[in-house]
PDB file of C-alpha atoms (C1' of nucleotides) in Angstrom:
ATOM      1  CA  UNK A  23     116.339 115.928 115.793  1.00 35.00           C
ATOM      2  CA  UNK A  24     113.136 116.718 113.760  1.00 37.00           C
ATOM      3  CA  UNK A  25     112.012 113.080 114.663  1.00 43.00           C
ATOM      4  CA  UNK A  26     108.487 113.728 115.641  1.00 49.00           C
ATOM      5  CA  UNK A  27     107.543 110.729 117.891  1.00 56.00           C
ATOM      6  CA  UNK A  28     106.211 108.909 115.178  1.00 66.00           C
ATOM      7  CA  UNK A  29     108.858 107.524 113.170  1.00 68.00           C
ATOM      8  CA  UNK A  30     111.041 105.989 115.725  1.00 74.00           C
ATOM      9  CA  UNK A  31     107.512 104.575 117.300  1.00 88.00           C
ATOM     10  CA  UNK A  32     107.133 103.268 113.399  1.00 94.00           C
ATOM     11  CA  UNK A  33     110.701 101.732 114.308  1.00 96.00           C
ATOM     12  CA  UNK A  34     110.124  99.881 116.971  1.00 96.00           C
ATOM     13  CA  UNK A  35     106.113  98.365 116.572  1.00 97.00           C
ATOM     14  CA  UNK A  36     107.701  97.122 113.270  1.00 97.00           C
ATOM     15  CA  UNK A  37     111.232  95.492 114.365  1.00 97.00           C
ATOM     16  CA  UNK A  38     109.217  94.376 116.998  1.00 97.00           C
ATOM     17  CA  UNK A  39     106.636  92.471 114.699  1.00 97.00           C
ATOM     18  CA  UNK A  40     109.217  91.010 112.374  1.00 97.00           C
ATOM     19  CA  UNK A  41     109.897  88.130 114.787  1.00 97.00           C
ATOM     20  CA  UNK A  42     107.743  85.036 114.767  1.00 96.00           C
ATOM     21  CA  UNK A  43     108.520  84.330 118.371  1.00 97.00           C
ATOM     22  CA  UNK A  44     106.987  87.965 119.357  1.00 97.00           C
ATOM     23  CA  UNK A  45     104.108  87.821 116.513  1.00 97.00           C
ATOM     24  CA  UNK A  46     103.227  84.758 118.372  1.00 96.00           C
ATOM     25  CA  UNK A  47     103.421  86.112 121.946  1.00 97.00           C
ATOM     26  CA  UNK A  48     101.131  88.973 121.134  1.00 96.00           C
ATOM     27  CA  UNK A  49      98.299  86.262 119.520  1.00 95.00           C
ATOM     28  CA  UNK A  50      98.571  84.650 122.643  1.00 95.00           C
ATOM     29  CA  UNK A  51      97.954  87.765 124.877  1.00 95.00           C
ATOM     30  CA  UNK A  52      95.042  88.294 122.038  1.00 92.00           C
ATOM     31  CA  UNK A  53      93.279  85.636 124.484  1.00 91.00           C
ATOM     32  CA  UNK A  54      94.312  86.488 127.761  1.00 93.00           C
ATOM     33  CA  UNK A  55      96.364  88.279 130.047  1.00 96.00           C
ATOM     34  CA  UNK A  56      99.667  86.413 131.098  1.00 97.00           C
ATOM     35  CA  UNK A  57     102.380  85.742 133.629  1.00 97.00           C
ATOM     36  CA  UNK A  58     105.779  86.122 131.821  1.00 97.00           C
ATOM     37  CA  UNK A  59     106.343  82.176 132.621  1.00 96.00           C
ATOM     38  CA  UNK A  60     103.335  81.078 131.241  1.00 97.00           C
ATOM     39  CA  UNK A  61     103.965  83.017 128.493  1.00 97.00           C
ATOM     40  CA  UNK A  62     107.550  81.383 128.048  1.00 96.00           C
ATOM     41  CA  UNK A  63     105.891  77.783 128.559  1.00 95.00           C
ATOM     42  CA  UNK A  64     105.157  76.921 125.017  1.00 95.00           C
ATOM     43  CA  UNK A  65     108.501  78.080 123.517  1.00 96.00           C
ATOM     44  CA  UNK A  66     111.675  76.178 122.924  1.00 94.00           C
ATOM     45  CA  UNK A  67     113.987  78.933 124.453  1.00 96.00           C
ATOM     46  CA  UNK A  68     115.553  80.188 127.890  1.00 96.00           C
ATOM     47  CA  UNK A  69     113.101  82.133 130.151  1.00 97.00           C
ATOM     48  CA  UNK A  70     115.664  85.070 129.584  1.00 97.00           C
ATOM     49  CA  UNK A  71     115.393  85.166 126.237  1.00 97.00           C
ATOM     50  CA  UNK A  72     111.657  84.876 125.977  1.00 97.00           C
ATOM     51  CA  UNK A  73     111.766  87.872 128.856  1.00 97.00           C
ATOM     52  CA  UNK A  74     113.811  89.916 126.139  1.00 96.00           C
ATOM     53  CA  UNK A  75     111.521  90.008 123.554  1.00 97.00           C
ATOM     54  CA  UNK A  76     109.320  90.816 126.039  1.00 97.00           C
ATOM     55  CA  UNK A  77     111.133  93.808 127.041  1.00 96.00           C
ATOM     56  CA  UNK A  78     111.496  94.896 123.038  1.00 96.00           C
ATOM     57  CA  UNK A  79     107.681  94.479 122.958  1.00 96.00           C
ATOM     58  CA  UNK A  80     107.340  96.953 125.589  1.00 95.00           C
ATOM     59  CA  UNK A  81     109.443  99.026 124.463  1.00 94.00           C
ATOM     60  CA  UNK A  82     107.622  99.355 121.137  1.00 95.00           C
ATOM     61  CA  UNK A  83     104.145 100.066 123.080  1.00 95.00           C
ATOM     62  CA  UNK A  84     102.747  96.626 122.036  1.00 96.00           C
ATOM     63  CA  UNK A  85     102.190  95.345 125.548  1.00 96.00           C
ATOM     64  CA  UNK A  86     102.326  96.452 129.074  1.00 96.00           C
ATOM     65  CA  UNK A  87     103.256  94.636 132.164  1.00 95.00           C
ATOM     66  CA  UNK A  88     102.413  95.240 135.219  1.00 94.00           C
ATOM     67  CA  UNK A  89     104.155  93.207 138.625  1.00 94.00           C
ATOM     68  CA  UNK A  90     101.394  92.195 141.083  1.00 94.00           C
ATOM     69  CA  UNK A  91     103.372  90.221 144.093  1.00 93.00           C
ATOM     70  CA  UNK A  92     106.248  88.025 142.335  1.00 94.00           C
ATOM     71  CA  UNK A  93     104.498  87.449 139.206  1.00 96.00           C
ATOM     72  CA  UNK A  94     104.749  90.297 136.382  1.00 96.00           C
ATOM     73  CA  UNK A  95     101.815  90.023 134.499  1.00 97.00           C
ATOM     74  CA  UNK A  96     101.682  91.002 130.519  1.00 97.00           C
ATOM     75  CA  UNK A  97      98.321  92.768 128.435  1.00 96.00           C
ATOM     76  CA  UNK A  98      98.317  93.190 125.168  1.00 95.00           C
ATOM     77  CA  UNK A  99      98.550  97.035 124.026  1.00 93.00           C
ATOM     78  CA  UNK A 100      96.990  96.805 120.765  1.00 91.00           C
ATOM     79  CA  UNK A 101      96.561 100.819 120.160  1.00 91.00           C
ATOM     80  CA  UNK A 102      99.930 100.827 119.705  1.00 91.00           C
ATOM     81  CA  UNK A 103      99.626  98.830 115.822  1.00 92.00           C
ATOM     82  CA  UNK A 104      97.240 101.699 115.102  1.00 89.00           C
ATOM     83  CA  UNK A 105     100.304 104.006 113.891  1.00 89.00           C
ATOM     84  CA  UNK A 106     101.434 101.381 111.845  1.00 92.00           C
ATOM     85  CA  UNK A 107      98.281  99.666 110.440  1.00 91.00           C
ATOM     86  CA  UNK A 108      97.200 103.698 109.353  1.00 87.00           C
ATOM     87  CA  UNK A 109     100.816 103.805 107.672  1.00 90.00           C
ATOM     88  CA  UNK A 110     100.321 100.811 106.058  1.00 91.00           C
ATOM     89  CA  UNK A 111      96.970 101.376 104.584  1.00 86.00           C
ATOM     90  CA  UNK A 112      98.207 104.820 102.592  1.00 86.00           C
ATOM     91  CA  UNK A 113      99.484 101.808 100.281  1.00 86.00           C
ATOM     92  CA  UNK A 114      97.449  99.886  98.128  1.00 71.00           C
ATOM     93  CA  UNK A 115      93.491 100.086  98.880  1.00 60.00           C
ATOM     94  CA  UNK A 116      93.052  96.457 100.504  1.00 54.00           C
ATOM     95  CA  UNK A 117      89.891  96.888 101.705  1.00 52.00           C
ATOM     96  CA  UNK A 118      90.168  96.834 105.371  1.00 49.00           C
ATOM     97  CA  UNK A 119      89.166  94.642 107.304  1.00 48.00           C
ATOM     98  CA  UNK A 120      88.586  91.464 105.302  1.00 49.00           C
ATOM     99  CA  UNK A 121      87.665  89.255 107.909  1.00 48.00           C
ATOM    100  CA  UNK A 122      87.313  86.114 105.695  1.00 50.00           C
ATOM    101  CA  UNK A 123      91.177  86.840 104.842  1.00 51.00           C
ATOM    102  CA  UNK A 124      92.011  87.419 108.485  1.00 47.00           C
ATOM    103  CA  UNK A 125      90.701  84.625 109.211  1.00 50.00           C
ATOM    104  CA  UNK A 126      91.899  82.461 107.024  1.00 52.00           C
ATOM    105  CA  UNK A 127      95.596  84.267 107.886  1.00 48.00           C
ATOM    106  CA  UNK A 128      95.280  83.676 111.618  1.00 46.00           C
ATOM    107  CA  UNK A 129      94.810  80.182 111.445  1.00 50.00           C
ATOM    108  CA  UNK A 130      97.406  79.441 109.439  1.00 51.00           C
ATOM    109  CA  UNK A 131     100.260  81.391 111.616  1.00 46.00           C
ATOM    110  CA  UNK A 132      98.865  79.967 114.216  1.00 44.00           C
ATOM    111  CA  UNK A 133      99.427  76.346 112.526  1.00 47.00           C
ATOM    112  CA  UNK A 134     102.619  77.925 111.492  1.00 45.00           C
ATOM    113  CA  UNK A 135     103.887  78.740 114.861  1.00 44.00           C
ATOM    114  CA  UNK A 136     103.996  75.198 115.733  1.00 43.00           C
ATOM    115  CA  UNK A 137     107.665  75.556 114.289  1.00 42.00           C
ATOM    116  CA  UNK A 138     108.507  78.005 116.898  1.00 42.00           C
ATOM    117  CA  UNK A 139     106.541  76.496 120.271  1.00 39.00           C
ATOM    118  CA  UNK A 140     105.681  73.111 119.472  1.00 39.00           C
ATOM    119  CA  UNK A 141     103.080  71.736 121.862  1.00 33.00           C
TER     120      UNK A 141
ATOM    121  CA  UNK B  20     110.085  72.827 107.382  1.00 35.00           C
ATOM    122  CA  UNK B  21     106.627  72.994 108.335  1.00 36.00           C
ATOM    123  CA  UNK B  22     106.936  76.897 108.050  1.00 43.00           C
ATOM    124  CA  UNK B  23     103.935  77.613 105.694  1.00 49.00           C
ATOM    125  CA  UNK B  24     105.310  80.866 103.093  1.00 57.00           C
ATOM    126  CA  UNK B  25     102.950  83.190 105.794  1.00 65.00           C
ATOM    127  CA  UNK B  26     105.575  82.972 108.607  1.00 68.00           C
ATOM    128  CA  UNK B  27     108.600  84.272 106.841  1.00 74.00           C
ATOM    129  CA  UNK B  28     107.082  86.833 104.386  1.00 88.00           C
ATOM    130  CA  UNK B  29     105.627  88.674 107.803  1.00 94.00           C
ATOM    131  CA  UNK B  30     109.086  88.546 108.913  1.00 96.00           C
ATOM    132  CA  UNK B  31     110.349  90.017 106.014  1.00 96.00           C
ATOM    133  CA  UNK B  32     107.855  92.624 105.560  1.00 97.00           C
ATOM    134  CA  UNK B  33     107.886  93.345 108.760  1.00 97.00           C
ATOM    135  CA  UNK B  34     111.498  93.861 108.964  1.00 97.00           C
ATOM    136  CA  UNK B  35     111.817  95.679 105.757  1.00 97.00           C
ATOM    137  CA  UNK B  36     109.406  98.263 107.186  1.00 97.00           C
ATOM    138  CA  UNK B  37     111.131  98.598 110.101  1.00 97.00           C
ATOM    139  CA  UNK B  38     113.601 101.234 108.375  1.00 97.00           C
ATOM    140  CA  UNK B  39     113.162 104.448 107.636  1.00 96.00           C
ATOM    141  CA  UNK B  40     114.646 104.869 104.683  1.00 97.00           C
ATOM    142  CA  UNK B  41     112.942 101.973 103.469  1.00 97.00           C
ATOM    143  CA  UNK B  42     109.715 103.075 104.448  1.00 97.00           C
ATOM    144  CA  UNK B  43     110.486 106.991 102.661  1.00 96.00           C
ATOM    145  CA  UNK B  44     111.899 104.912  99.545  1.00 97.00           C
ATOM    146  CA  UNK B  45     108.230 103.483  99.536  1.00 96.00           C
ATOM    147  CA  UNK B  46     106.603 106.530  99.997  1.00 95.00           C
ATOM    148  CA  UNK B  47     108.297 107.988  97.160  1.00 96.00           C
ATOM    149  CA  UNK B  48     107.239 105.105  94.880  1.00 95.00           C
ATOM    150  CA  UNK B  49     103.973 105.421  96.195  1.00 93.00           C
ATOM    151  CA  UNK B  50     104.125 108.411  93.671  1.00 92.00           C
ATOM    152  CA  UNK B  51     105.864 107.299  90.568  1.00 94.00           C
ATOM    153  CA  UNK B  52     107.956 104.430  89.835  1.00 96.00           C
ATOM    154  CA  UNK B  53     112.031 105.229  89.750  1.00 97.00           C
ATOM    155  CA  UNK B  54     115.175 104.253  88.546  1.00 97.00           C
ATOM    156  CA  UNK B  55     117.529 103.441  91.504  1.00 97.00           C
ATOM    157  CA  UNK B  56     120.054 106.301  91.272  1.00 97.00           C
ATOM    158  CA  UNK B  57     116.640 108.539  91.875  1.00 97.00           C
ATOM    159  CA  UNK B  58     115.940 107.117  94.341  1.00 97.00           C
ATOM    160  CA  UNK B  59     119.044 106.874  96.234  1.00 96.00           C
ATOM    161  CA  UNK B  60     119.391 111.196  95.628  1.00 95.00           C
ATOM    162  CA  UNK B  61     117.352 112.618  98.186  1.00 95.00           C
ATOM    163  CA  UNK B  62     119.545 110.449 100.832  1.00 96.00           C
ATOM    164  CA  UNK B  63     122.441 111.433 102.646  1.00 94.00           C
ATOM    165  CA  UNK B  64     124.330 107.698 101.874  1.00 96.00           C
ATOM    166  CA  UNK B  65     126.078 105.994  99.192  1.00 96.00           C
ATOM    167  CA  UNK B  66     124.216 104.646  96.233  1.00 97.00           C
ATOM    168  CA  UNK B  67     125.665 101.155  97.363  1.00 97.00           C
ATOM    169  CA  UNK B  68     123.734 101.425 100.524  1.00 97.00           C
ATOM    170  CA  UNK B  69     120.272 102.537  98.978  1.00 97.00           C
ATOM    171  CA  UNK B  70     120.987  99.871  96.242  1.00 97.00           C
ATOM    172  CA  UNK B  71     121.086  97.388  99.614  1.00 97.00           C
ATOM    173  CA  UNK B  72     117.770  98.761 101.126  1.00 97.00           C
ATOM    174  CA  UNK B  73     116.289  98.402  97.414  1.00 97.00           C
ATOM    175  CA  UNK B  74     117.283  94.419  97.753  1.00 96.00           C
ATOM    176  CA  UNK B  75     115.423  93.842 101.063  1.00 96.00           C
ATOM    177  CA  UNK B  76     112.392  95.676  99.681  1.00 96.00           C
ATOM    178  CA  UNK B  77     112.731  93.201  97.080  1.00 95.00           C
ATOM    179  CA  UNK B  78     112.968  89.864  99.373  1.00 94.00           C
ATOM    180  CA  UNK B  79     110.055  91.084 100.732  1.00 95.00           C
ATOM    181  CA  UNK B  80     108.410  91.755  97.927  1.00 95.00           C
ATOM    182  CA  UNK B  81     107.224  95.111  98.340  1.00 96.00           C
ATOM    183  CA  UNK B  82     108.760  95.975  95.588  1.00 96.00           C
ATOM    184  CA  UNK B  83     109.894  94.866  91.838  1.00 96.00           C
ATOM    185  CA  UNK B  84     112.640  95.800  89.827  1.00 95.00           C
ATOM    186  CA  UNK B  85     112.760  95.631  85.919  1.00 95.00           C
ATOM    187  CA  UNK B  86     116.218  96.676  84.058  1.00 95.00           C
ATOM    188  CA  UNK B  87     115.051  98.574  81.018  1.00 95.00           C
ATOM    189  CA  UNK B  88     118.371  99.434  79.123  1.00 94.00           C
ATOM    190  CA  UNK B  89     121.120 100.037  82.015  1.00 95.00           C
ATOM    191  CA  UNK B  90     118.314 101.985  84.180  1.00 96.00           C
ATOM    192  CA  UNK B  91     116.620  99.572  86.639  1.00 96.00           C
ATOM    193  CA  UNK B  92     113.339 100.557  87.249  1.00 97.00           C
ATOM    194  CA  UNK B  93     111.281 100.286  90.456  1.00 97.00           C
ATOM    195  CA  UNK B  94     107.859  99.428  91.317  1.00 96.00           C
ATOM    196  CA  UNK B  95     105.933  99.584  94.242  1.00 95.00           C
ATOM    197  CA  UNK B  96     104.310  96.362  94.973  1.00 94.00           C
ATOM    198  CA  UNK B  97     101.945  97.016  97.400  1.00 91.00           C
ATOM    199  CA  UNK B  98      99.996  93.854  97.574  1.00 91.00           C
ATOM    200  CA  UNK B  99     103.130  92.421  99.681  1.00 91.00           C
ATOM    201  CA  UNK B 100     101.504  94.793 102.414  1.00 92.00           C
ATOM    202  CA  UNK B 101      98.035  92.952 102.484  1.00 89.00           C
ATOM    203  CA  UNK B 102      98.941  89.653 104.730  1.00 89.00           C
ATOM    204  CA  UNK B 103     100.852  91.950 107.390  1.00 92.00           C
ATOM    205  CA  UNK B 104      97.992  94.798 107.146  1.00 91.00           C
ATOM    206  CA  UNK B 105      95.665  91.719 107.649  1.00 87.00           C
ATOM    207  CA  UNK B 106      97.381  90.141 110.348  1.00 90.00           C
ATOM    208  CA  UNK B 107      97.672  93.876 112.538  1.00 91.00           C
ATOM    209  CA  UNK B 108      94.181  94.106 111.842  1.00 85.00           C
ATOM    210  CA  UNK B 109      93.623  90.982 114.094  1.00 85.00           C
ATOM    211  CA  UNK B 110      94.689  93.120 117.008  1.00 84.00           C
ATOM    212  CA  UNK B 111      92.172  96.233 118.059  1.00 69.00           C
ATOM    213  CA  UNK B 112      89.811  96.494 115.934  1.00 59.00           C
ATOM    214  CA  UNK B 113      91.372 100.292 114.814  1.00 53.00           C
ATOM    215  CA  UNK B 114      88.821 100.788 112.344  1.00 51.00           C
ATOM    216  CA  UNK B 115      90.206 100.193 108.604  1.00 48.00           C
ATOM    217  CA  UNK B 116      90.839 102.908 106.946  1.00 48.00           C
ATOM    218  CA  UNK B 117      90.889 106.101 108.882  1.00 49.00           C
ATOM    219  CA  UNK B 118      91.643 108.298 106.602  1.00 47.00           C
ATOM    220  CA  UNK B 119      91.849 111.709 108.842  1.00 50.00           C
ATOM    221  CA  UNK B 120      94.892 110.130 110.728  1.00 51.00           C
ATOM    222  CA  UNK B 121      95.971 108.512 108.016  1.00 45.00           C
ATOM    223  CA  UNK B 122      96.405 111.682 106.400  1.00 50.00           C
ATOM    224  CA  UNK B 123      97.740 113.697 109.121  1.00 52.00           C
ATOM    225  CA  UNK B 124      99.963 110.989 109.810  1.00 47.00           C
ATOM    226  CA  UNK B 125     101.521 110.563 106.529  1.00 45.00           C
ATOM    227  CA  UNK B 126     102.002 114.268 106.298  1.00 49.00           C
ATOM    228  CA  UNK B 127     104.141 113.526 109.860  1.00 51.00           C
ATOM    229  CA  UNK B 128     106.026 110.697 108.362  1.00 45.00           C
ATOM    230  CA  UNK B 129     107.079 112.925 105.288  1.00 44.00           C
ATOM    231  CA  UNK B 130     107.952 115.973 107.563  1.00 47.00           C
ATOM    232  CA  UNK B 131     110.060 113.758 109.651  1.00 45.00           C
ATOM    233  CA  UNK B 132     111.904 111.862 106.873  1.00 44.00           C
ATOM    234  CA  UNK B 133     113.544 115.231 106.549  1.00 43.00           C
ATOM    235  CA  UNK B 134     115.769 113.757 108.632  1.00 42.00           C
ATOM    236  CA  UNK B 135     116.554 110.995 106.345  1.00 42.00           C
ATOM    237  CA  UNK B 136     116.244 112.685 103.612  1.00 39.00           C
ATOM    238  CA  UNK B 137     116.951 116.351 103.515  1.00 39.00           C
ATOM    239  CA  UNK B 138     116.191 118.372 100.564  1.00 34.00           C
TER     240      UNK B 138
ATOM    241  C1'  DC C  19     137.462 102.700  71.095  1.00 95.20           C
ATOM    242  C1'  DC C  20     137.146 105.396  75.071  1.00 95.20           C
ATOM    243  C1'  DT C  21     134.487 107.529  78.611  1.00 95.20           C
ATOM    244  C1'  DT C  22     130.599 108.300  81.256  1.00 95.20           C
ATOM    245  C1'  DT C  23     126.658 106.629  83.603  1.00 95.20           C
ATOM    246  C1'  DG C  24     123.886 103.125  86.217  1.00 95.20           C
ATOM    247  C1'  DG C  25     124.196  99.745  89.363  1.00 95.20           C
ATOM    248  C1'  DT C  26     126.075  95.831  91.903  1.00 95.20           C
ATOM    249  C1'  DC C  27     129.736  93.255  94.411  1.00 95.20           C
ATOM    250  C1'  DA C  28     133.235  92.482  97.926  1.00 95.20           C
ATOM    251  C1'  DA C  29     135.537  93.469 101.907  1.00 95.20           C
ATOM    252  C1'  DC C  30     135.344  95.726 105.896  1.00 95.20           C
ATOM    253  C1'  DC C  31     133.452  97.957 110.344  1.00 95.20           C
ATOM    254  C1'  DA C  32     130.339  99.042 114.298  1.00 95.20           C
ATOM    255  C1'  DT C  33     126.034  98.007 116.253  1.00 95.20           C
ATOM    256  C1'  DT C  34     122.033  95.275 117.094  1.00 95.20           C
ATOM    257  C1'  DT C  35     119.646  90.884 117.588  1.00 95.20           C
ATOM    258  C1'  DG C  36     118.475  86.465 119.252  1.00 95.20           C
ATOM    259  C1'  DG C  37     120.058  83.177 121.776  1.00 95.20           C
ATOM    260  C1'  DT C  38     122.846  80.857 125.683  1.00 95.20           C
ATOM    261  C1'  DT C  39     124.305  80.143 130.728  1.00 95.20           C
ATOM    262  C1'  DG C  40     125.005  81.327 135.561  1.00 95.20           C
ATOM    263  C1'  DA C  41     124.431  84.497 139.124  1.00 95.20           C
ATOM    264  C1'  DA C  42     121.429  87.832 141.363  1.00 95.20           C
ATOM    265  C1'  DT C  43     117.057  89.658 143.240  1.00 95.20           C
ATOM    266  C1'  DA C  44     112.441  89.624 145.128  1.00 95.20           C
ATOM    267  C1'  DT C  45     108.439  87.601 146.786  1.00 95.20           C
ATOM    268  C1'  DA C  46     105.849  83.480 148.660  1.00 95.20           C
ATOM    269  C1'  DG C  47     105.289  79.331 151.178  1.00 95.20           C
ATOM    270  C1'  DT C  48     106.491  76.410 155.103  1.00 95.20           C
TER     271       DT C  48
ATOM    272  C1'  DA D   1     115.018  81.253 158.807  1.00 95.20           C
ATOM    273  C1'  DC D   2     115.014  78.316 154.736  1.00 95.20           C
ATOM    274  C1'  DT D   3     113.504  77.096 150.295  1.00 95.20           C
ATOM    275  C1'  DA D   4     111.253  77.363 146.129  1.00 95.20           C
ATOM    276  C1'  DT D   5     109.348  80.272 142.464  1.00 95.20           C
ATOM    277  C1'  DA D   6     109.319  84.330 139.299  1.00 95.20           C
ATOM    278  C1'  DT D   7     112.003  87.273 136.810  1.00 95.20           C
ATOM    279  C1'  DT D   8     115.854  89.875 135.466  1.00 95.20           C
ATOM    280  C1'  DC D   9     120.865  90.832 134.881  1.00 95.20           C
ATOM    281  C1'  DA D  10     125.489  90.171 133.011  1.00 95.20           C
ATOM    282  C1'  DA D  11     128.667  88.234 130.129  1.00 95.20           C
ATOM    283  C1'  DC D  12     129.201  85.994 126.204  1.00 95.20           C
ATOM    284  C1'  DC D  13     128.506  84.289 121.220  1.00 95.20           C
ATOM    285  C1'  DA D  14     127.002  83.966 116.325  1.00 95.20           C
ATOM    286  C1'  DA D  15     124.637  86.104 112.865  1.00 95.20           C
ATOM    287  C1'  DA D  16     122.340  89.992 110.734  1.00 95.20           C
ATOM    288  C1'  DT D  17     122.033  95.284 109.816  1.00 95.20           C
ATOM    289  C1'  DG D  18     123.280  99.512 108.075  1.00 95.20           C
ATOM    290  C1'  DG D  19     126.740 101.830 106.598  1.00 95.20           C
ATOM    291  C1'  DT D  20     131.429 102.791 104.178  1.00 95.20           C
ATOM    292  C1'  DT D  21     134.841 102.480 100.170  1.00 95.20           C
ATOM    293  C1'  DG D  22     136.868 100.775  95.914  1.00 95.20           C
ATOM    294  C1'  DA D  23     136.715  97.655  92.281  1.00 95.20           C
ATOM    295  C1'  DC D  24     133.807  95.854  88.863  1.00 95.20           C
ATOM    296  C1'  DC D  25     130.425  95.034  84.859  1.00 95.20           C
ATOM    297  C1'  DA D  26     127.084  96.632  81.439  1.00 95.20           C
ATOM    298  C1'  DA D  27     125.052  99.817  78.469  1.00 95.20           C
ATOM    299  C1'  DA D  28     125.059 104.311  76.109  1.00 95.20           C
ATOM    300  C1'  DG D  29     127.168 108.243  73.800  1.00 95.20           C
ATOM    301  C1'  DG D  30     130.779 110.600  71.729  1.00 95.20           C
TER     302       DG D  30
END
DNA sequence: CCTTTGGTCAACCATTTGGTTGAATATAGT
DNA sequence: ACTATATTCAACCAAATGGTTGACCAAAGG
């Protein structure tokens, strides 16, 4: 296998993004660090289920968790998009980092994702 | 559906860039547009399958395909890129546009897509 | 008209994904 | 010791992926 690291690591950070329910996890974790329960709370799914994206998001680097007495707590691993966001920026010369735009963006997935855990 | 066109072109982005061959048929674009038989030649797979990969590049808009004759030619469309580039950017602030590892990391990506597509 | 070329479609197969439920495990609280 | 909480595991299911093959349609070229 000439697979250097990087493409399977490509792999995974992507699959793991293309799910609302796991785009959504990480923007929460983009505020705080979390218990895998409170991150479940706002969904409209099983605990397990919620736990296996969890596990996919590990497994792609994105966060880390780390068990501190019965609760397993979850951080956000952002270096891990770095591979990716580089990869993606060899196409088309979007200026990086338009913040107006990402701003504009965040708020509405994060209006969005009211489909996927209504509160 | 409250799901606001953002939500599901992430997934599909996402999701189409999840593959490698996908992600070496965009690569190769990146360069020139192509017909679809060229593009399916460097890979070790039927020209159905490529033809398949070429359709979710399509739903996700990263690409666009005009039939010119009985030759169907293919375009990179890399504005599809710019929401989920955006949207990674929201996470670490990696600064945009690193081009030393973007370079030494494309050069990876094409060594390893040797894999994928050996020549 | 016949044949080749370019490309898709349809049916099929194995694997993965996203979800469920119910049981299992581990730690905390009383 | 018992109970409640936190989390995963295992078995299952439906749907999607990534691939195959063979038939099919459309456009050139002789």
């Amino acid at each position: 296998m000439t697979q250097p690291h990087h493409a399977k690591s490509l792999d995974l950070v992507f699959a793991a993004l293309a799910d609302p329910t796991r785009r959504a996890i990480l923007e929460m974790l983009l505020e705080d660090d979390m218990a895998v329960t409170d991150v479940a709370e706002p969904f409209e799914m099983s605990l397990a289920a919620v736990s296996k994206h969890l596990t996919l998001l590990m497994r792609a680097g994105l966060i880390a968790q780390e068990k501190r007495g019965r609760v397993k707590w979850c951080k956000l691993e952002p270096d891990a998009m770095r591979a990716a966001s580089i990869w993606m920026q060899g196409f088309g010369q979007f200026e990086a980092l338009d913040l107006d735009g990402l701003e504009r963006f965040l708020e509405a997935e994060l209006n969005e994702t009211d489909d996927t855990h209504p509160t």
